[in-house]
Short mmCIF file of C-alpha atoms and ligand atoms in Angstrom, two decimals:
data_model
loop_
_atom_site.label_atom_id
_atom_site.label_comp_id
_atom_site.label_asym_id
_atom_site.label_seq_id
_atom_site.Cartn_x
_atom_site.Cartn_y
_atom_site.Cartn_z
CA MET A 1013 18.48 -22.77 -39.97
CA ASN A 1014 20.70 -24.59 -37.37
CA ASN A 1015 20.00 -25.92 -34.35
CA ILE A 1016 18.83 -23.57 -31.67
CA PRO A 1017 20.39 -24.87 -28.31
CA TYR A 1018 18.77 -24.14 -24.99
CA GLY A 1019 21.73 -22.51 -23.64
CA ARG A 1020 25.34 -21.53 -25.03
CA GLN A 1021 29.10 -19.91 -24.23
CA ASP A 1022 29.47 -16.26 -26.17
CA ILE A 1023 33.10 -16.64 -26.98
CA SER A 1024 34.94 -13.24 -28.44
CA GLU A 1025 38.03 -12.39 -30.16
CA SER A 1026 39.38 -11.22 -27.15
CA ASP A 1027 38.33 -14.29 -25.23
CA ILE A 1028 40.50 -16.28 -27.61
CA ASP A 1029 43.67 -13.99 -27.69
CA SER A 1030 43.67 -14.01 -23.89
CA VAL A 1031 44.06 -17.69 -24.04
CA VAL A 1032 46.29 -17.83 -26.83
CA ASN A 1033 48.47 -15.63 -24.80
CA ILE A 1034 48.35 -18.06 -21.81
CA LEU A 1035 49.70 -20.79 -24.14
CA ARG A 1036 53.03 -18.62 -25.19
CA SER A 1037 53.51 -17.98 -21.45
CA ASP A 1038 55.54 -19.81 -18.80
CA TYR A 1039 52.93 -21.19 -16.87
CA LEU A 1040 49.79 -23.08 -18.18
CA THR A 1041 48.46 -23.88 -14.46
CA GLN A 1042 49.37 -22.59 -11.00
CA GLY A 1043 50.59 -19.81 -12.25
CA PRO A 1044 49.66 -15.62 -11.88
CA VAL A 1045 46.60 -15.52 -13.90
CA LEU A 1046 44.68 -17.71 -11.62
CA PRO A 1047 44.87 -15.52 -8.49
CA ALA A 1048 44.02 -12.60 -10.75
CA PHE A 1049 40.69 -14.50 -11.72
CA GLU A 1050 39.97 -14.93 -8.11
CA LYS A 1051 40.40 -11.75 -7.02
CA ILE A 1052 38.25 -10.09 -10.06
CA VAL A 1053 35.47 -12.17 -9.17
CA ALA A 1054 35.67 -11.48 -5.15
CA ASP A 1055 36.03 -7.95 -6.00
CA TYR A 1056 32.99 -8.17 -8.12
CA CYS A 1057 30.89 -9.79 -5.55
CA GLY A 1058 32.26 -7.85 -2.64
CA VAL A 1059 33.91 -10.77 -0.68
CA ASN A 1060 36.84 -11.29 0.51
CA HIS A 1061 37.79 -14.74 -0.39
CA SER A 1062 37.41 -16.89 -3.75
CA VAL A 1063 38.64 -20.12 -4.21
CA ALA A 1064 38.73 -21.23 -8.09
CA VAL A 1065 38.68 -25.25 -9.03
CA ASN A 1066 37.78 -27.41 -12.01
CA SER A 1067 34.07 -27.33 -11.59
CA ALA A 1068 31.34 -26.25 -9.72
CA THR A 1069 30.41 -29.94 -8.36
CA SER A 1070 34.33 -29.89 -7.09
CA ALA A 1071 33.43 -26.67 -5.20
CA LEU A 1072 30.32 -28.10 -3.61
CA HIS A 1073 32.43 -31.24 -2.68
CA ILE A 1074 35.08 -29.07 -0.60
CA ALA A 1075 32.55 -26.24 0.66
CA CYS A 1076 31.06 -29.22 2.34
CA LEU A 1077 34.12 -30.80 3.83
CA ALA A 1078 35.28 -27.40 4.93
CA LEU A 1079 31.88 -27.01 6.94
CA ASP A 1080 33.21 -30.37 8.37
CA VAL A 1081 29.90 -32.33 6.83
CA GLY A 1082 30.82 -35.93 7.13
CA LYS A 1083 29.22 -39.61 8.39
CA GLY A 1084 26.30 -38.98 10.79
CA ASP A 1085 25.59 -35.30 9.13
CA ILE A 1086 22.54 -34.22 6.85
CA VAL A 1087 22.29 -32.10 4.39
CA TRP A 1088 19.23 -30.41 2.86
CA THR A 1089 18.40 -29.16 -0.52
CA THR A 1090 15.97 -28.67 -3.28
CA PRO A 1091 15.06 -31.40 -5.31
CA ILE A 1092 14.75 -28.91 -8.36
CA THR A 1093 18.46 -28.97 -9.20
CA PHE A 1094 21.27 -30.63 -10.88
CA VAL A 1095 22.36 -33.78 -9.43
CA ALA A 1096 25.31 -32.31 -8.04
CA SER A 1097 24.03 -29.98 -5.27
CA ALA A 1098 22.81 -33.23 -3.65
CA ASN A 1099 25.77 -35.56 -4.65
CA CYS A 1100 28.31 -33.26 -2.56
CA ALA A 1101 26.80 -34.65 0.60
CA LEU A 1102 27.26 -38.08 -0.43
CA TYR A 1103 30.85 -37.58 -1.20
CA CYS A 1104 31.21 -36.51 2.55
CA GLY A 1105 29.25 -39.78 3.59
CA ALA A 1106 26.61 -37.56 5.19
CA ASP A 1107 22.62 -38.42 4.33
CA ILE A 1108 20.63 -36.19 2.31
CA ASP A 1109 17.15 -34.78 2.27
CA PHE A 1110 15.01 -32.58 0.00
CA VAL A 1111 12.60 -29.99 0.67
CA ASP A 1112 10.01 -29.05 -1.52
CA ILE A 1113 9.73 -26.12 -4.13
CA ASP A 1114 7.86 -22.69 -3.77
CA PRO A 1115 5.43 -23.21 -6.82
CA GLN A 1116 5.95 -19.53 -8.00
CA THR A 1117 9.89 -19.13 -7.94
CA TYR A 1118 10.67 -22.91 -8.00
CA ASN A 1119 13.23 -22.43 -5.46
CA ILE A 1120 13.36 -24.03 -2.21
CA SER A 1121 9.96 -23.57 -0.40
CA LEU A 1122 10.36 -21.19 3.08
CA GLU A 1123 7.13 -22.14 4.26
CA SER A 1124 8.13 -26.26 3.85
CA LEU A 1125 11.66 -25.43 5.13
CA THR A 1126 10.22 -23.69 8.15
CA GLU A 1127 7.68 -26.82 8.40
CA LYS A 1128 10.19 -29.41 7.97
CA LEU A 1129 12.55 -28.06 10.67
CA ALA A 1130 10.59 -27.84 13.19
CA LEU A 1131 9.61 -31.77 12.54
CA ALA A 1132 13.67 -32.42 12.33
CA GLU A 1133 13.98 -30.51 15.79
CA LYS A 1134 11.27 -33.03 17.56
CA VAL A 1135 13.07 -35.73 15.98
CA GLY A 1136 16.85 -34.59 16.45
CA LYS A 1137 17.55 -34.92 12.82
CA LEU A 1138 18.58 -31.45 12.06
CA PRO A 1139 20.27 -30.91 9.02
CA LYS A 1140 24.08 -29.65 9.56
CA VAL A 1141 24.21 -27.67 6.11
CA ILE A 1142 21.24 -26.46 3.74
CA ILE A 1143 22.07 -25.98 0.23
CA PRO A 1144 19.31 -23.32 -1.28
CA VAL A 1145 19.82 -23.45 -5.06
CA HIS A 1146 19.18 -20.10 -7.04
CA PHE A 1147 17.30 -21.29 -9.66
CA SER A 1148 17.48 -19.92 -13.19
CA GLY A 1149 19.18 -17.26 -11.65
CA GLN A 1150 16.78 -16.07 -9.43
CA SER A 1151 17.85 -15.71 -5.59
CA CYS A 1152 16.10 -17.99 -2.85
CA ASP A 1153 14.70 -16.13 -0.09
CA MET A 1154 17.96 -15.36 1.65
CA ASN A 1155 16.84 -13.69 4.54
CA GLY A 1156 14.34 -15.85 5.51
CA ILE A 1157 17.04 -18.62 5.39
CA LYS A 1158 19.43 -16.87 7.35
CA LEU A 1159 17.03 -16.14 9.90
CA LEU A 1160 15.98 -20.19 9.95
CA SER A 1161 19.92 -21.15 10.41
CA GLU A 1162 20.05 -18.30 13.10
CA LYS A 1163 17.40 -20.32 15.13
CA TYR A 1164 18.38 -23.94 14.09
CA GLY A 1165 22.19 -23.83 13.76
CA PHE A 1166 22.65 -25.19 10.13
CA LYS A 1167 25.28 -23.77 7.99
CA ILE A 1168 24.34 -22.69 4.45
CA ILE A 1169 25.94 -23.04 0.97
CA GLU A 1170 24.33 -21.10 -1.89
CA ASP A 1171 24.47 -23.24 -5.07
CA ALA A 1172 24.48 -19.92 -7.30
CA SER A 1173 25.88 -22.13 -10.41
CA HIS A 1174 22.94 -20.16 -12.40
CA ALA A 1175 23.19 -17.03 -10.67
CA ILE A 1176 26.32 -15.22 -11.07
CA GLY A 1177 25.61 -11.69 -11.87
CA GLY A 1178 22.20 -11.86 -10.46
CA ARG A 1179 21.60 -9.63 -7.32
CA TYR A 1180 19.52 -10.14 -4.07
CA LYS A 1181 18.09 -7.01 -2.39
CA ASN A 1182 20.27 -5.10 -4.19
CA LYS A 1183 23.54 -6.92 -3.44
CA LEU A 1184 25.52 -9.25 -5.86
CA ILE A 1185 25.14 -12.78 -5.72
CA GLY A 1186 28.39 -14.04 -4.26
CA SER A 1187 28.58 -11.48 -1.45
CA CYS A 1188 27.93 -14.26 1.30
CA PHE A 1189 26.10 -11.78 3.39
CA TYR A 1190 23.22 -14.49 4.08
CA SER A 1191 25.62 -17.48 3.81
CA ASP A 1192 28.79 -19.18 4.59
CA ILE A 1193 29.86 -20.20 1.36
CA THR A 1194 28.45 -19.22 -2.41
CA ILE A 1195 29.26 -21.97 -5.36
CA PHE A 1196 29.35 -20.68 -9.05
CA SER A 1197 29.77 -22.90 -12.01
CA PHE A 1198 31.64 -21.67 -15.35
CA HIS A 1199 30.19 -24.35 -17.65
CA PRO A 1200 29.99 -23.42 -20.99
CA VAL A 1201 25.96 -23.18 -20.55
CA LYS A 1202 26.51 -21.21 -17.21
CA ILE A 1203 26.64 -17.13 -17.36
CA ILE A 1204 30.24 -17.05 -18.04
CA THR A 1205 32.47 -19.86 -18.93
CA THR A 1206 35.85 -21.27 -18.45
CA GLY A 1207 35.10 -24.52 -20.80
CA GLU A 1208 35.01 -26.35 -17.30
CA GLY A 1209 35.34 -24.46 -13.64
CA GLY A 1210 33.75 -23.32 -10.56
CA MET A 1211 34.76 -21.43 -7.64
CA ALA A 1212 33.86 -21.03 -3.87
CA LEU A 1213 33.56 -17.68 -2.13
CA THR A 1214 33.60 -16.95 1.25
CA LYS A 1215 34.07 -14.13 4.05
CA ASP A 1216 35.64 -16.56 6.38
CA SER A 1217 39.41 -16.68 5.83
CA GLN A 1218 39.56 -20.09 7.87
CA LEU A 1219 36.89 -21.70 5.53
CA ALA A 1220 39.06 -20.23 2.18
CA LYS A 1221 42.33 -21.84 3.46
CA LYS A 1222 41.25 -24.85 4.42
CA MET A 1223 39.45 -24.97 0.39
CA ARG A 1224 42.67 -24.11 -0.60
CA GLN A 1225 44.08 -26.79 0.90
CA LEU A 1226 41.69 -29.47 -0.32
CA ARG A 1227 41.74 -28.11 -4.00
CA ASN A 1228 45.39 -29.23 -3.97
CA HIS A 1229 45.58 -33.14 -2.24
CA GLY A 1230 45.61 -31.19 1.44
CA ILE A 1231 48.83 -29.43 0.63
CA THR A 1232 49.90 -26.60 2.84
CA ASN A 1233 52.84 -24.58 1.87
CA ASP A 1234 52.32 -22.44 5.26
CA ILE A 1235 55.37 -23.12 7.44
CA LYS A 1236 53.37 -22.21 10.54
CA GLU A 1237 51.03 -25.42 9.87
CA MET A 1238 54.05 -27.78 8.90
CA GLN A 1239 55.43 -30.60 11.28
CA PRO A 1240 59.20 -30.10 11.36
CA TYR A 1241 60.53 -33.74 10.25
CA SER A 1242 63.83 -32.94 12.65
CA GLU A 1243 64.90 -29.58 13.44
CA ASN A 1244 65.85 -28.16 10.41
CA GLU A 1245 63.96 -30.10 7.97
CA ILE A 1246 61.21 -28.33 6.87
CA TRP A 1247 60.79 -28.28 2.80
CA ASN A 1248 58.49 -26.37 0.72
CA TYR A 1249 55.50 -28.34 1.14
CA GLN A 1250 53.60 -30.57 3.53
CA GLN A 1251 50.31 -32.91 3.36
CA ILE A 1252 48.24 -32.10 6.31
CA ASP A 1253 44.80 -33.14 5.18
CA LEU A 1254 43.33 -35.45 2.71
CA GLY A 1255 42.55 -33.38 -0.66
CA PHE A 1256 42.03 -33.59 -3.94
CA ASN A 1257 43.43 -32.32 -7.51
CA TYR A 1258 40.86 -30.00 -8.26
CA ARG A 1259 42.59 -27.05 -9.99
CA MET A 1260 41.71 -24.88 -12.34
CA THR A 1261 44.30 -24.12 -15.24
CA ASP A 1262 45.59 -20.60 -15.86
CA ILE A 1263 44.25 -21.55 -19.45
CA GLN A 1264 40.64 -21.45 -18.18
CA ALA A 1265 41.26 -18.61 -15.83
CA ALA A 1266 42.22 -16.34 -18.32
CA LEU A 1267 39.16 -17.15 -20.35
CA GLY A 1268 37.26 -16.51 -17.03
CA ILE A 1269 39.09 -13.21 -16.90
CA SER A 1270 38.13 -12.06 -20.34
CA GLN A 1271 34.36 -13.03 -19.90
CA MET A 1272 34.31 -11.34 -16.94
CA ASN A 1273 34.53 -8.27 -18.58
CA ARG A 1274 31.28 -8.99 -20.27
CA ILE A 1275 29.08 -10.35 -17.40
CA ASP A 1276 26.97 -7.64 -17.16
CA ASP A 1277 26.40 -7.49 -20.83
CA PHE A 1278 25.34 -11.02 -20.74
CA VAL A 1279 23.08 -10.42 -17.87
CA LYS A 1280 21.35 -7.66 -19.55
CA SER A 1281 20.99 -9.57 -23.23
CA ARG A 1282 19.03 -12.30 -21.25
CA HIS A 1283 16.82 -9.78 -19.41
CA GLU A 1284 16.05 -8.23 -22.75
CA ILE A 1285 15.67 -11.90 -24.39
CA ALA A 1286 13.27 -12.98 -21.18
CA VAL A 1287 11.18 -9.50 -21.57
CA ARG A 1288 10.41 -10.32 -25.09
CA TYR A 1289 9.94 -14.05 -24.21
CA ASP A 1290 7.62 -12.90 -21.69
CA LYS A 1291 5.82 -10.57 -24.33
CA LEU A 1292 5.67 -12.88 -27.38
CA LEU A 1293 4.36 -15.85 -25.11
CA SER A 1294 1.60 -13.66 -23.45
CA ASN A 1295 -1.52 -15.09 -25.54
CA LEU A 1296 -0.07 -18.68 -24.98
CA PRO A 1297 -1.29 -21.17 -22.92
CA VAL A 1298 1.93 -21.35 -20.77
CA THR A 1299 3.03 -19.68 -17.49
CA THR A 1300 6.27 -17.55 -17.85
CA PRO A 1301 8.83 -17.16 -15.07
CA TRP A 1302 7.74 -15.15 -12.13
CA GLN A 1303 10.15 -12.49 -10.75
CA HIS A 1304 10.35 -11.71 -6.75
CA SER A 1305 10.80 -7.44 -6.66
CA ASP A 1306 14.03 -8.62 -4.17
CA CYS A 1307 15.95 -10.28 -6.99
CA TYR A 1308 17.62 -9.29 -10.17
CA SER A 1309 18.07 -12.71 -11.66
CA ALA A 1310 20.98 -13.64 -13.84
CA PHE A 1311 18.47 -15.51 -16.37
CA HIS A 1312 20.56 -18.76 -16.77
CA LEU A 1313 17.24 -20.64 -18.17
CA TYR A 1314 13.97 -19.77 -19.42
CA VAL A 1315 11.45 -21.89 -18.36
CA ILE A 1316 7.44 -21.95 -18.86
CA ARG A 1317 4.93 -24.08 -17.46
CA LEU A 1318 2.46 -25.77 -19.84
CA LYS A 1319 -0.95 -25.26 -19.35
CA LEU A 1320 -1.63 -28.66 -20.14
CA ASP A 1321 -5.55 -28.45 -19.77
CA LEU A 1322 -5.83 -25.87 -22.31
CA ILE A 1323 -3.51 -27.69 -24.65
CA ASN A 1324 -4.20 -30.35 -26.82
CA LYS A 1325 -0.63 -31.82 -26.33
CA THR A 1326 1.25 -33.76 -23.90
CA GLN A 1327 4.34 -32.11 -22.37
CA ARG A 1328 6.36 -34.92 -24.25
CA GLN A 1329 4.94 -34.08 -27.53
CA VAL A 1330 5.64 -30.55 -27.17
CA TYR A 1331 9.04 -31.45 -26.37
CA ASP A 1332 9.50 -33.29 -29.22
CA GLY A 1333 7.71 -31.17 -31.33
CA LEU A 1334 10.38 -28.02 -30.31
CA ARG A 1335 13.31 -30.62 -31.02
CA ALA A 1336 11.98 -31.90 -34.54
CA ASP A 1337 11.93 -28.14 -35.49
CA GLY A 1338 16.01 -28.04 -34.31
CA ILE A 1339 15.13 -26.22 -31.02
CA LEU A 1340 16.68 -28.17 -28.17
CA ALA A 1341 14.18 -27.70 -25.48
CA ASN A 1342 15.38 -29.25 -22.33
CA LEU A 1343 14.00 -30.09 -18.97
CA HIS A 1344 15.06 -28.70 -15.56
CA TYR A 1345 15.26 -30.63 -13.91
CA ILE A 1346 13.84 -34.29 -13.18
CA PRO A 1347 13.40 -33.87 -9.04
CA VAL A 1348 16.51 -35.31 -8.02
CA TYR A 1349 15.27 -37.93 -5.90
CA LEU A 1350 13.12 -39.80 -8.55
CA GLN A 1351 16.91 -40.64 -10.09
CA PRO A 1352 17.03 -44.24 -10.05
CA TYR A 1353 20.04 -43.94 -7.85
CA TYR A 1354 18.38 -41.87 -5.15
CA ARG A 1355 15.51 -44.09 -5.73
CA LYS A 1356 17.43 -46.93 -4.27
CA LYS A 1357 17.95 -44.77 -1.14
CA GLY A 1358 14.06 -44.97 -0.41
CA PHE A 1359 12.64 -41.98 -2.06
CA ILE A 1360 9.32 -42.56 -3.49
CA VAL A 1361 7.07 -40.87 -5.59
CA GLY A 1362 4.88 -38.27 -3.83
CA TYR A 1363 7.66 -36.78 -2.01
CA CYS A 1364 7.70 -33.58 -2.83
CA PRO A 1365 4.61 -32.84 -4.43
CA ASN A 1366 4.96 -29.23 -5.93
CA SER A 1367 8.41 -30.55 -7.64
CA GLU A 1368 6.66 -33.30 -9.26
CA LYS A 1369 3.93 -31.16 -10.38
CA TYR A 1370 6.31 -28.57 -11.90
CA PHE A 1371 8.28 -31.72 -13.48
CA SER A 1372 5.14 -32.86 -15.29
CA ASP A 1373 4.34 -29.52 -17.11
CA VAL A 1374 7.88 -27.64 -17.51
CA ILE A 1375 9.80 -27.17 -20.47
CA THR A 1376 12.94 -25.17 -20.99
CA ILE A 1377 13.36 -23.18 -24.34
CA PRO A 1378 16.65 -21.29 -25.66
CA MET A 1379 18.03 -18.59 -23.54
CA HIS A 1380 21.54 -17.26 -23.87
CA PRO A 1381 23.07 -13.95 -24.81
CA SER A 1382 23.75 -14.32 -28.49
CA LEU A 1383 20.46 -15.81 -29.36
CA ALA A 1384 19.40 -13.81 -32.31
CA ILE A 1385 15.61 -11.85 -32.35
CA LEU A 1386 15.25 -14.40 -35.85
CA GLN A 1387 15.78 -17.26 -33.61
CA GLN A 1388 13.93 -16.39 -30.69
CA ASP A 1389 10.96 -15.49 -33.40
CA PHE A 1390 11.22 -18.96 -34.71
CA VAL A 1391 10.76 -20.37 -31.28
CA ILE A 1392 8.06 -18.79 -30.70
CA LYS A 1393 6.48 -19.40 -33.94
CA SER A 1394 7.25 -23.20 -33.40
CA LEU A 1395 5.85 -22.98 -30.06
CA ARG A 1396 2.52 -21.55 -31.11
CA THR A 1397 2.18 -23.93 -34.13
CA ILE A 1398 2.84 -26.85 -31.60
CA LEU A 1399 0.31 -25.21 -28.51
CA VAL A 1400 -2.63 -24.33 -30.87
CA SER A 1401 -2.95 -27.06 -33.50
C1 LIG B 1672 25.65 -26.83 -13.57
C2 LIG B 1672 25.20 -26.94 -12.06
C3 LIG B 1672 26.22 -27.39 -11.18
C4 LIG B 1672 27.43 -28.52 -11.79
O1 LIG B 1672 28.35 -27.58 -12.34
P1 LIG B 1672 29.57 -28.07 -12.58
O2 LIG B 1672 30.74 -26.59 -12.92
O3 LIG B 1672 29.24 -28.45 -14.12
O4 LIG B 1672 30.43 -29.05 -12.21
C5 LIG B 1672 25.81 -27.39 -9.81
N1 LIG B 1672 24.74 -27.08 -9.61
C6 LIG B 1672 23.93 -26.33 -10.39
C7 LIG B 1672 22.51 -25.94 -9.97
C8 LIG B 1672 24.04 -26.69 -11.87
O5 LIG B 1672 23.40 -25.70 -12.36
#
């Protein structure tokens, strides 16, 4: 049997055709397909504005800049995320801090957040922006976070890189009902893919406009924003801010449009796989993912916690055992503040105990829509052999 990755893309013949069509067309980038993709995703999520970019990392960066994050500001996120959720604050010259996770959902803990905000207010160090991450595709407690934002005046960027197609309180993730900006990733292991790609969604037309400019070097095409060099000398563009080339190509957008046709099927397949794992793992010494009744997860990841006191193996031995069988298990995530780069900033072991406990016993097993039943059975069989021998 071939190796079984923890996640991978699902590409159909019509996905391929839609990309090939662009290669035969007039525009490979900045053509008509990009705005069409933006509109499809925005309409799907029920939000007014969407700005497609070349990665979720870029989307996080311009989202922070649009919310005026800069030197002297503080941004908070969760340690159990991909490093990009924290790096974006540092790109803007701001400081980053971390709030521990909830031991049941592995999302940012509302209890820890509430306590940390009260302390921060006392010492005058409240965050300007908080970036909750919908870990594995299950929404954070956005209602609770929004209420806190009203009390303490911070802005919210949802890092929904795992979560397109998921819901919270019957609203699609990306509606921005509880946040200022929501970010998606279209990396191949995520729910839909454009090869590389990301998007920032918002209800706020000013934020959208700012992010559009930042995506394209800080250039505007809006005459009203331009300063005339002399009375009759206004050309078709002006740079009015310092931006980047974070553009998504039409080749990528075409793939995105085609993938959006199957998004609900992708998420449905992920749920079927999760239900089957839940059942087949129920008599093994592991904890399967807990689901809150407010949430319909997009199930980007399927993580299990090893009950190490009942197992004759270490976490590393289980991980290596799966890999030896060609099952490319993974670990999502090493707490960001324990990365060497962050350790140099002074973060220490013990900073977020629930995150570190999680890190000590978690394993990601394969989850993607094209995972076959036989492959899933093989994963279970291998895991059983490793855990009970
Ligand atoms: C994948 C991911 C990102 C970064 O996405 P890219 O599109 O690869 O830049 C950011 N945050 C989280 C939580 C992710 O999983």
